PDB file of C-alpha atoms in Angstrom:
ATOM      1  CA  UNK A 276       2.048   4.022  18.188  1.00 91.00           C
ATOM      2  CA  UNK A 277       1.556   7.233  16.238  1.00 97.00           C
ATOM      3  CA  UNK A 278      -1.033   7.198  13.468  1.00 98.00           C
ATOM      4  CA  UNK A 279      -1.167   9.762  10.709  1.00 98.00           C
ATOM      5  CA  UNK A 280      -4.588  10.159   8.721  1.00 98.00           C
ATOM      6  CA  UNK A 281      -6.450  12.235   6.284  1.00 98.00           C
ATOM      7  CA  UNK A 282     -10.063  12.482   7.126  1.00 98.00           C
ATOM      8  CA  UNK A 283     -12.972  13.940   5.164  1.00 97.00           C
ATOM      9  CA  UNK A 284     -14.544  14.172   1.729  1.00 96.00           C
ATOM     10  CA  UNK A 285     -12.345  13.283  -1.308  1.00 95.00           C
ATOM     11  CA  UNK A 286     -10.335  16.485  -2.134  1.00 93.00           C
ATOM     12  CA  UNK A 287     -10.850  18.213   1.146  1.00 96.00           C
ATOM     13  CA  UNK A 288      -9.313  15.773   3.607  1.00 97.00           C
ATOM     14  CA  UNK A 289      -8.147  17.125   6.858  1.00 98.00           C
ATOM     15  CA  UNK A 290      -4.567  16.096   7.999  1.00 98.00           C
ATOM     16  CA  UNK A 291      -4.604  14.435  11.472  1.00 98.00           C
ATOM     17  CA  UNK A 292      -2.445  12.657  13.992  1.00 98.00           C
ATOM     18  CA  UNK A 293      -3.361  10.191  16.732  1.00 96.00           C
ATOM     19  CA  UNK A 294      -0.515   9.619  19.342  1.00 92.00           C
ATOM     20  CA  UNK A 295      -2.816   7.826  21.684  1.00 91.00           C
ATOM     21  CA  UNK A 296      -4.660  10.727  23.224  1.00 91.00           C
ATOM     22  CA  UNK A 297      -7.240  11.410  20.521  1.00 94.00           C
ATOM     23  CA  UNK A 298      -7.150  12.511  16.910  1.00 97.00           C
ATOM     24  CA  UNK A 299      -5.759  15.903  16.612  1.00 97.00           C
ATOM     25  CA  UNK A 300      -6.072  18.488  13.737  1.00 97.00           C
ATOM     26  CA  UNK A 301      -2.802  19.131  11.892  1.00 97.00           C
ATOM     27  CA  UNK A 302      -3.906  22.078   9.876  1.00 97.00           C
ATOM     28  CA  UNK A 303      -1.955  24.532  11.909  1.00 96.00           C
ATOM     29  CA  UNK A 304       1.145  22.706  10.826  1.00 96.00           C
ATOM     30  CA  UNK A 305       0.330  21.724   7.251  1.00 97.00           C
ATOM     31  CA  UNK A 306      -2.363  21.809   4.692  1.00 97.00           C
ATOM     32  CA  UNK A 307      -1.909  18.123   3.890  1.00 98.00           C
ATOM     33  CA  UNK A 308       0.117  15.048   4.499  1.00 98.00           C
ATOM     34  CA  UNK A 309       2.032  14.868   1.271  1.00 97.00           C
ATOM     35  CA  UNK A 310       5.544  14.718  -0.178  1.00 97.00           C
ATOM     36  CA  UNK A 311       6.463  18.228   0.872  1.00 97.00           C
ATOM     37  CA  UNK A 312       5.330  17.615   4.551  1.00 97.00           C
ATOM     38  CA  UNK A 313       7.198  14.343   4.652  1.00 98.00           C
ATOM     39  CA  UNK A 314      10.310  15.906   3.262  1.00 97.00           C
ATOM     40  CA  UNK A 315      10.331  18.743   5.797  1.00 96.00           C
ATOM     41  CA  UNK A 316      10.473  16.291   8.737  1.00 96.00           C
ATOM     42  CA  UNK A 317       6.786  16.807   9.273  1.00 97.00           C
ATOM     43  CA  UNK A 318       6.128  13.473  11.020  1.00 97.00           C
ATOM     44  CA  UNK A 319       8.627  14.196  13.668  1.00 96.00           C
ATOM     45  CA  UNK A 320       7.525  17.862  14.077  1.00 96.00           C
ATOM     46  CA  UNK A 321       3.967  16.707  14.279  1.00 96.00           C
ATOM     47  CA  UNK A 322       4.563  14.122  16.934  1.00 95.00           C
ATOM     48  CA  UNK A 323       6.501  16.579  19.071  1.00 93.00           C
ATOM     49  CA  UNK A 324       3.546  19.061  18.900  1.00 93.00           C
ATOM     50  CA  UNK A 325       0.690  16.637  19.069  1.00 91.00           C
ATOM     51  CA  UNK A 326      -0.405  17.210  22.660  1.00 91.00           C
ATOM     52  CA  UNK A 327      -0.839  20.858  21.866  1.00 94.00           C
ATOM     53  CA  UNK A 328      -2.975  20.427  18.744  1.00 96.00           C
ATOM     54  CA  UNK A 329      -6.618  20.729  18.926  1.00 96.00           C
ATOM     55  CA  UNK A 330      -8.783  17.624  19.072  1.00 96.00           C
ATOM     56  CA  UNK A 331     -10.829  16.760  16.006  1.00 94.00           C
ATOM     57  CA  UNK A 332     -13.983  15.989  17.893  1.00 88.00           C
ATOM     58  CA  UNK A 333     -15.892  14.593  14.816  1.00 92.00           C
ATOM     59  CA  UNK A 334     -13.166  12.248  13.662  1.00 94.00           C
ATOM     60  CA  UNK A 335     -15.230   9.060  14.033  1.00 93.00           C
ATOM     61  CA  UNK A 336     -17.840  10.559  11.749  1.00 96.00           C
ATOM     62  CA  UNK A 337     -15.392  11.406   8.815  1.00 97.00           C
ATOM     63  CA  UNK A 338     -14.351   9.414   5.809  1.00 98.00           C
ATOM     64  CA  UNK A 339     -11.099   7.864   6.027  1.00 98.00           C
ATOM     65  CA  UNK A 340      -8.973   8.986   3.057  1.00 98.00           C
ATOM     66  CA  UNK A 341      -5.590   7.808   1.881  1.00 98.00           C
ATOM     67  CA  UNK A 342      -3.065   8.554   4.650  1.00 98.00           C
ATOM     68  CA  UNK A 343      -0.813  10.297   2.204  1.00 97.00           C
ATOM     69  CA  UNK A 344      -1.994  12.574  -0.669  1.00 96.00           C
ATOM     70  CA  UNK A 345      -1.913  11.050  -4.172  1.00 87.00           C
ATOM     71  CA  UNK A 346       1.673   9.613  -4.713  1.00 93.00           C
ATOM     72  CA  UNK A 347       3.670  10.796  -7.810  1.00 93.00           C
ATOM     73  CA  UNK A 348       4.690   7.101  -8.317  1.00 96.00           C
ATOM     74  CA  UNK A 349       3.419   3.689  -7.194  1.00 97.00           C
ATOM     75  CA  UNK A 350       6.210   1.045  -7.583  1.00 97.00           C
ATOM     76  CA  UNK A 351       5.361  -2.530  -7.073  1.00 97.00           C
ATOM     77  CA  UNK A 352       7.564  -5.613  -6.591  1.00 97.00           C
ATOM     78  CA  UNK A 353       6.371  -8.893  -7.924  1.00 93.00           C
ATOM     79  CA  UNK A 354       6.650 -12.389  -6.387  1.00 92.00           C
ATOM     80  CA  UNK A 355       8.776 -11.155  -3.340  1.00 96.00           C
ATOM     81  CA  UNK A 356       7.602 -14.130  -1.257  1.00 93.00           C
ATOM     82  CA  UNK A 357       8.993 -17.502  -2.176  1.00 86.00           C
ATOM     83  CA  UNK A 358       5.743 -19.315  -1.584  1.00 84.00           C
ATOM     84  CA  UNK A 359       3.759 -16.857  -3.796  1.00 83.00           C
ATOM     85  CA  UNK A 360       6.188 -17.154  -6.497  1.00 79.00           C
ATOM     86  CA  UNK A 361       5.810 -20.976  -6.352  1.00 82.00           C
ATOM     87  CA  UNK A 362       1.935 -20.847  -6.261  1.00 81.00           C
ATOM     88  CA  UNK A 363       2.260 -18.648  -9.427  1.00 74.00           C
ATOM     89  CA  UNK A 364       4.367 -21.401 -11.105  1.00 80.00           C
ATOM     90  CA  UNK A 365       7.744 -19.657 -10.712  1.00 77.00           C
ATOM     91  CA  UNK A 366      10.955 -19.901  -8.763  1.00 84.00           C
ATOM     92  CA  UNK A 367      11.817 -17.161  -6.361  1.00 85.00           C
ATOM     93  CA  UNK A 368      13.253 -14.229  -8.350  1.00 89.00           C
ATOM     94  CA  UNK A 369      17.027 -13.576  -8.004  1.00 93.00           C
ATOM     95  CA  UNK A 370      16.436  -9.729  -8.768  1.00 96.00           C
ATOM     96  CA  UNK A 371      13.347  -7.687  -7.798  1.00 96.00           C
ATOM     97  CA  UNK A 372      10.502  -7.723 -10.349  1.00 94.00           C
ATOM     98  CA  UNK A 373       9.204  -4.164 -10.970  1.00 95.00           C
ATOM     99  CA  UNK A 374       5.927  -3.002 -12.274  1.00 94.00           C
ATOM    100  CA  UNK A 375       3.971   0.296 -11.982  1.00 94.00           C
ATOM    101  CA  UNK A 376       0.441   1.318 -11.010  1.00 95.00           C
ATOM    102  CA  UNK A 377      -1.212   4.619 -12.031  1.00 93.00           C
ATOM    103  CA  UNK A 378      -1.703   7.129  -9.120  1.00 93.00           C
ATOM    104  CA  UNK A 379      -5.534   6.948  -9.612  1.00 95.00           C
ATOM    105  CA  UNK A 380      -5.377   3.306  -8.335  1.00 97.00           C
ATOM    106  CA  UNK A 381      -4.767   4.636  -4.853  1.00 98.00           C
ATOM    107  CA  UNK A 382      -7.836   5.066  -2.862  1.00 98.00           C
ATOM    108  CA  UNK A 383      -8.880   4.976   0.905  1.00 98.00           C
ATOM    109  CA  UNK A 384      -8.829   1.886   3.020  1.00 98.00           C
ATOM    110  CA  UNK A 385     -12.599   1.449   2.938  1.00 98.00           C
ATOM    111  CA  UNK A 386     -13.535   2.583  -0.470  1.00 98.00           C
ATOM    112  CA  UNK A 387     -15.084   0.261  -3.106  1.00 98.00           C
ATOM    113  CA  UNK A 388     -13.106  -1.522  -5.584  1.00 98.00           C
ATOM    114  CA  UNK A 389     -14.538  -0.789  -9.017  1.00 98.00           C
ATOM    115  CA  UNK A 390     -14.640  -3.992 -11.304  1.00 97.00           C
ATOM    116  CA  UNK A 391     -13.999  -2.856 -14.827  1.00 96.00           C
ATOM    117  CA  UNK A 392     -16.034  -4.099 -17.815  1.00 95.00           C
ATOM    118  CA  UNK A 393     -14.655  -7.412 -19.166  1.00 93.00           C
ATOM    119  CA  UNK A 394     -12.811  -8.118 -15.850  1.00 95.00           C
ATOM    120  CA  UNK A 395     -13.178 -11.766 -14.938  1.00 94.00           C
ATOM    121  CA  UNK A 396     -10.290 -12.641 -12.695  1.00 97.00           C
ATOM    122  CA  UNK A 397      -9.940 -10.115  -9.950  1.00 98.00           C
ATOM    123  CA  UNK A 398      -7.406 -11.125  -7.199  1.00 98.00           C
ATOM    124  CA  UNK A 399      -6.647  -9.859  -3.863  1.00 98.00           C
ATOM    125  CA  UNK A 400      -3.017  -9.154  -2.640  1.00 98.00           C
ATOM    126  CA  UNK A 401      -2.280  -7.758   0.977  1.00 98.00           C
ATOM    127  CA  UNK A 402       1.116  -6.073   1.004  1.00 98.00           C
ATOM    128  CA  UNK A 403       3.258  -3.887   3.321  1.00 98.00           C
ATOM    129  CA  UNK A 404       3.404  -0.396   1.612  1.00 98.00           C
ATOM    130  CA  UNK A 405       6.446   1.804   2.059  1.00 98.00           C
ATOM    131  CA  UNK A 406       6.106   5.536   1.827  1.00 98.00           C
ATOM    132  CA  UNK A 407       9.224   7.459   0.940  1.00 98.00           C
ATOM    133  CA  UNK A 408      10.039  10.470   3.141  1.00 98.00           C
ATOM    134  CA  UNK A 409      13.306  12.034   1.482  1.00 98.00           C
ATOM    135  CA  UNK A 410      14.527  11.693  -1.923  1.00 98.00           C
ATOM    136  CA  UNK A 411      16.520   8.430  -2.641  1.00 98.00           C
ATOM    137  CA  UNK A 412      18.860   9.214  -5.508  1.00 97.00           C
ATOM    138  CA  UNK A 413      21.263   6.366  -6.486  1.00 97.00           C
ATOM    139  CA  UNK A 414      22.048   5.382  -2.876  1.00 98.00           C
ATOM    140  CA  UNK A 415      25.442   4.135  -2.065  1.00 97.00           C
ATOM    141  CA  UNK A 416      24.455   1.514   0.460  1.00 96.00           C
ATOM    142  CA  UNK A 417      21.469  -0.662   1.707  1.00 97.00           C
ATOM    143  CA  UNK A 418      22.447   0.430   5.155  1.00 96.00           C
ATOM    144  CA  UNK A 419      21.277   4.035   4.264  1.00 95.00           C
ATOM    145  CA  UNK A 420      18.060   2.995   2.607  1.00 98.00           C
ATOM    146  CA  UNK A 421      15.638   3.008   5.564  1.00 98.00           C
ATOM    147  CA  UNK A 422      16.666   6.650   6.313  1.00 97.00           C
ATOM    148  CA  UNK A 423      14.750   7.562   3.350  1.00 98.00           C
ATOM    149  CA  UNK A 424      11.374   5.927   4.459  1.00 98.00           C
ATOM    150  CA  UNK A 425       8.894   7.991   6.101  1.00 98.00           C
ATOM    151  CA  UNK A 426       6.518   5.266   7.180  1.00 98.00           C
ATOM    152  CA  UNK A 427       4.508   2.207   6.430  1.00 98.00           C
ATOM    153  CA  UNK A 428       0.888   1.445   5.437  1.00 98.00           C
ATOM    154  CA  UNK A 429      -1.297  -1.413   4.503  1.00 98.00           C
ATOM    155  CA  UNK A 430      -1.623  -1.693   0.809  1.00 98.00           C
ATOM    156  CA  UNK A 431      -3.863  -3.768  -1.337  1.00 98.00           C
ATOM    157  CA  UNK A 432      -2.365  -4.593  -4.848  1.00 98.00           C
ATOM    158  CA  UNK A 433      -5.720  -5.551  -6.656  1.00 98.00           C
ATOM    159  CA  UNK A 434      -5.025  -7.487  -9.923  1.00 97.00           C
ATOM    160  CA  UNK A 435      -6.839  -8.651 -13.062  1.00 96.00           C
ATOM    161  CA  UNK A 436      -5.108 -11.774 -13.903  1.00 95.00           C
ATOM    162  CA  UNK A 437      -6.277 -12.295 -17.486  1.00 94.00           C
ATOM    163  CA  UNK A 438      -5.004  -8.858 -18.362  1.00 93.00           C
ATOM    164  CA  UNK A 439      -1.850  -9.296 -16.361  1.00 89.00           C
ATOM    165  CA  UNK A 440      -0.887 -12.755 -17.754  1.00 86.00           C
ATOM    166  CA  UNK A 441      -2.861 -13.343 -21.041  1.00 82.00           C
ATOM    167  CA  UNK A 442      -3.249  -9.723 -22.465  1.00 78.00           C
ATOM    168  CA  UNK A 443      -0.035  -8.341 -21.137  1.00 68.00           C
ATOM    169  CA  UNK A 444       2.408  -8.410 -23.985  1.00 72.00           C
ATOM    170  CA  UNK A 445       5.094  -9.261 -21.421  1.00 71.00           C
ATOM    171  CA  UNK A 446       4.143  -6.319 -19.141  1.00 79.00           C
ATOM    172  CA  UNK A 447       2.058  -6.810 -15.930  1.00 84.00           C
ATOM    173  CA  UNK A 448       0.763  -3.382 -15.554  1.00 86.00           C
ATOM    174  CA  UNK A 449      -2.396  -3.896 -17.785  1.00 91.00           C
ATOM    175  CA  UNK A 450      -3.777  -5.963 -14.976  1.00 93.00           C
ATOM    176  CA  UNK A 451      -2.756  -3.607 -12.227  1.00 95.00           C
ATOM    177  CA  UNK A 452      -3.753  -0.031 -13.280  1.00 95.00           C
ATOM    178  CA  UNK A 453      -7.547  -0.010 -13.068  1.00 96.00           C
ATOM    179  CA  UNK A 454      -8.953   2.797 -11.070  1.00 97.00           C
ATOM    180  CA  UNK A 455      -9.333   1.979  -7.349  1.00 98.00           C
ATOM    181  CA  UNK A 456      -6.904  -1.090  -7.720  1.00 98.00           C
ATOM    182  CA  UNK A 457      -4.691   0.069  -4.895  1.00 98.00           C
ATOM    183  CA  UNK A 458      -6.588   0.841  -1.525  1.00 98.00           C
ATOM    184  CA  UNK A 459      -4.216   2.178   1.084  1.00 98.00           C
ATOM    185  CA  UNK A 460      -4.430   2.828   4.702  1.00 96.00           C
ATOM    186  CA  UNK A 461      -6.121   3.273   7.127  1.00 98.00           C
ATOM    187  CA  UNK A 462      -3.193   5.284   8.575  1.00 98.00           C
ATOM    188  CA  UNK A 463       0.571   5.885   8.248  1.00 98.00           C
ATOM    189  CA  UNK A 464       2.945   4.798  11.058  1.00 98.00           C
ATOM    190  CA  UNK A 465       6.276   6.443  11.143  1.00 98.00           C
ATOM    191  CA  UNK A 466       9.236   4.378  10.121  1.00 98.00           C
ATOM    192  CA  UNK A 467      11.019   4.438  13.463  1.00 97.00           C
ATOM    193  CA  UNK A 468       7.970   2.906  15.110  1.00 97.00           C
ATOM    194  CA  UNK A 469       7.945  -0.221  12.987  1.00 98.00           C
ATOM    195  CA  UNK A 470      10.170  -3.331  12.299  1.00 98.00           C
ATOM    196  CA  UNK A 471       9.365  -3.847   8.566  1.00 98.00           C
ATOM    197  CA  UNK A 472      10.641  -7.406   8.591  1.00 97.00           C
ATOM    198  CA  UNK A 473       8.713  -8.666  11.493  1.00 97.00           C
ATOM    199  CA  UNK A 474       5.053  -7.965  10.742  1.00 98.00           C
ATOM    200  CA  UNK A 475       2.187 -10.457  10.236  1.00 98.00           C
ATOM    201  CA  UNK A 476      -0.039  -9.838   7.257  1.00 98.00           C
ATOM    202  CA  UNK A 477      -3.207 -11.488   6.255  1.00 98.00           C
ATOM    203  CA  UNK A 478      -6.405 -11.269   4.132  1.00 98.00           C
ATOM    204  CA  UNK A 479      -9.971 -12.683   4.161  1.00 98.00           C
ATOM    205  CA  UNK A 480     -12.669 -12.750   1.597  1.00 98.00           C
ATOM    206  CA  UNK A 481     -16.260 -12.695   2.833  1.00 98.00           C
ATOM    207  CA  UNK A 482     -14.905 -13.654   6.304  1.00 98.00           C
ATOM    208  CA  UNK A 483     -12.957 -16.729   4.980  1.00 98.00           C
ATOM    209  CA  UNK A 484      -9.224 -16.765   5.577  1.00 98.00           C
ATOM    210  CA  UNK A 485      -6.965 -16.435   2.451  1.00 98.00           C
ATOM    211  CA  UNK A 486      -3.491 -15.059   3.202  1.00 97.00           C
ATOM    212  CA  UNK A 487      -1.541 -15.384   6.478  1.00 97.00           C
ATOM    213  CA  UNK A 488       2.256 -14.802   6.605  1.00 97.00           C
ATOM    214  CA  UNK A 489       4.906 -12.516   7.766  1.00 97.00           C
ATOM    215  CA  UNK A 490       7.342 -10.016   6.179  1.00 97.00           C
ATOM    216  CA  UNK A 491      10.159 -11.994   7.583  1.00 96.00           C
ATOM    217  CA  UNK A 492       9.533 -14.248   4.506  1.00 95.00           C
ATOM    218  CA  UNK A 493      10.263 -11.632   1.930  1.00 96.00           C
ATOM    219  CA  UNK A 494      12.815 -12.570  -0.611  1.00 96.00           C
ATOM    220  CA  UNK A 495      14.160  -8.924  -0.670  1.00 97.00           C
ATOM    221  CA  UNK A 496      13.944  -6.841   2.306  1.00 98.00           C
ATOM    222  CA  UNK A 497      12.472  -3.246   2.481  1.00 98.00           C
ATOM    223  CA  UNK A 498      15.978  -1.832   2.879  1.00 98.00           C
ATOM    224  CA  UNK A 499      17.192  -3.688  -0.133  1.00 98.00           C
ATOM    225  CA  UNK A 500      14.277  -2.789  -2.333  1.00 98.00           C
ATOM    226  CA  UNK A 501      14.608   1.032  -1.550  1.00 98.00           C
ATOM    227  CA  UNK A 502      18.291   0.766  -2.314  1.00 98.00           C
ATOM    228  CA  UNK A 503      17.748  -1.441  -5.482  1.00 98.00           C
ATOM    229  CA  UNK A 504      15.128   0.824  -6.956  1.00 98.00           C
ATOM    230  CA  UNK A 505      17.183   4.023  -6.303  1.00 98.00           C
ATOM    231  CA  UNK A 506      19.949   2.513  -8.626  1.00 97.00           C
ATOM    232  CA  UNK A 507      17.446   2.804 -11.552  1.00 97.00           C
ATOM    233  CA  UNK A 508      15.574   6.004 -10.784  1.00 96.00           C
ATOM    234  CA  UNK A 509      14.932   8.569  -8.161  1.00 98.00           C
ATOM    235  CA  UNK A 510      12.371   7.885  -5.436  1.00 98.00           C
ATOM    236  CA  UNK A 511      10.535  11.166  -4.339  1.00 98.00           C
ATOM    237  CA  UNK A 512       8.833  11.967  -1.019  1.00 98.00           C
ATOM    238  CA  UNK A 513       5.448  10.668  -0.985  1.00 98.00           C
ATOM    239  CA  UNK A 514       6.025   7.864  -3.500  1.00 98.00           C
ATOM    240  CA  UNK A 515       4.589   4.434  -2.585  1.00 98.00           C
ATOM    241  CA  UNK A 516       6.388   1.077  -2.821  1.00 98.00           C
ATOM    242  CA  UNK A 517       4.273  -2.140  -2.621  1.00 98.00           C
ATOM    243  CA  UNK A 518       6.694  -4.866  -1.430  1.00 98.00           C
ATOM    244  CA  UNK A 519       5.077  -7.924  -2.690  1.00 97.00           C
ATOM    245  CA  UNK A 520       2.303 -10.366  -1.313  1.00 96.00           C
ATOM    246  CA  UNK A 521       2.545 -13.745   0.415  1.00 96.00           C
ATOM    247  CA  UNK A 522       0.855 -16.967  -0.805  1.00 95.00           C
ATOM    248  CA  UNK A 523      -2.955 -17.434  -0.729  1.00 95.00           C
ATOM    249  CA  UNK A 524      -4.320 -15.711  -3.756  1.00 96.00           C
ATOM    250  CA  UNK A 525      -6.877 -16.858  -6.254  1.00 96.00           C
ATOM    251  CA  UNK A 526      -4.262 -17.320  -9.025  1.00 93.00           C
ATOM    252  CA  UNK A 527      -3.024 -20.279  -7.056  1.00 90.00           C
ATOM    253  CA  UNK A 528      -6.119 -22.069  -8.059  1.00 91.00           C
ATOM    254  CA  UNK A 529      -7.011 -22.858  -4.379  1.00 92.00           C
ATOM    255  CA  UNK A 530      -9.684 -20.137  -4.244  1.00 96.00           C
ATOM    256  CA  UNK A 531     -12.286 -18.561  -6.574  1.00 97.00           C
ATOM    257  CA  UNK A 532     -11.606 -15.130  -8.041  1.00 98.00           C
ATOM    258  CA  UNK A 533     -13.406 -12.051  -6.672  1.00 98.00           C
ATOM    259  CA  UNK A 534     -16.879 -11.082  -7.868  1.00 97.00           C
ATOM    260  CA  UNK A 535     -19.077  -8.099  -7.594  1.00 97.00           C
ATOM    261  CA  UNK A 536     -20.459  -8.015  -3.967  1.00 98.00           C
ATOM    262  CA  UNK A 537     -17.569  -9.832  -2.418  1.00 98.00           C
ATOM    263  CA  UNK A 538     -15.943  -8.148   0.660  1.00 98.00           C
ATOM    264  CA  UNK A 539     -12.120  -8.336   1.206  1.00 98.00           C
ATOM    265  CA  UNK A 540     -10.354  -7.542   4.588  1.00 98.00           C
ATOM    266  CA  UNK A 541      -6.677  -7.002   4.915  1.00 98.00           C
ATOM    267  CA  UNK A 542      -4.339  -6.145   7.681  1.00 98.00           C
ATOM    268  CA  UNK A 543      -0.750  -5.773   8.606  1.00 98.00           C
ATOM    269  CA  UNK A 544       0.286  -5.958  12.360  1.00 98.00           C
ATOM    270  CA  UNK A 545       0.265  -2.637  13.907  1.00 97.00           C
ATOM    271  CA  UNK A 546      -0.643  -0.855  10.770  1.00 98.00           C
ATOM    272  CA  UNK A 547      -4.442  -1.307  10.858  1.00 98.00           C
ATOM    273  CA  UNK A 548      -7.166  -3.215   8.974  1.00 98.00           C
ATOM    274  CA  UNK A 549      -8.835  -2.203   5.569  1.00 98.00           C
ATOM    275  CA  UNK A 550     -11.992  -3.402   4.099  1.00 98.00           C
ATOM    276  CA  UNK A 551     -13.373  -3.127   0.543  1.00 98.00           C
ATOM    277  CA  UNK A 552     -16.383  -4.177  -1.309  1.00 98.00           C
ATOM    278  CA  UNK A 553     -16.351  -5.037  -4.968  1.00 98.00           C
ATOM    279  CA  UNK A 554     -18.898  -3.079  -7.165  1.00 98.00           C
ATOM    280  CA  UNK A 555     -19.221  -2.550 -10.816  1.00 97.00           C
ATOM    281  CA  UNK A 556     -17.138   0.276 -12.129  1.00 95.00           C
ATOM    282  CA  UNK A 557     -19.133   3.407 -13.296  1.00 93.00           C
ATOM    283  CA  UNK A 558     -19.319   4.056 -16.961  1.00 86.00           C
TER     284      UNK A 558
END
């Protein structure tokens, strides 16, 4: 499995690839793993050249950044697992529910989650993240949709449920847009190496199991979601789609909400594991 990473300090990340023989420096091919790199067939070119690229000897000592530079758009699908819709008190949707996150919600896989002032009901949501590789503009067919996907990541759709449900005015995004509310990573795996509808995904809080499901249980498949979203707007290279979370969140009433000091771990089969600690947001 090929892993694409961005390693190093915030704003100075080194693009890298690990094709199984060590982490290799991509800077001779690209300045960053971003929309332009993805759109220019960068993942394929990097895989083909990987064995000739220099090893990044200090890779283990570097911070793990987001695997793709800040997306222009973060599009999120609500209640895309029937059991999660049920625990939320709703029937499974008949059309995809869409909301948005601000790009500054996206942080690395091991970054702290900043708990905003007034936040009382912070919830976890492990999700399969879809990274767009080529522009998807009003696609004709679901069958063509996956051709526009660059790859897949683990994504954490952090939520503040009071703001989402009680202070929303009918829109969910108030509970979704706080800074750091969407850790992503730790790496990107190319789309042709992943079956997006056959992946286990799970989460724990302080080492205790919370979610454990499979993407086979999605109400709407990845291909359908990409096609559907393209009917309403244009998806650009580097955009991130969060495809929904399975049952097992705090909103169900089965578990307490997150508090400062808690540690969340999340994983998707073949796409790695993330770990975040909750801390008070800086003022």
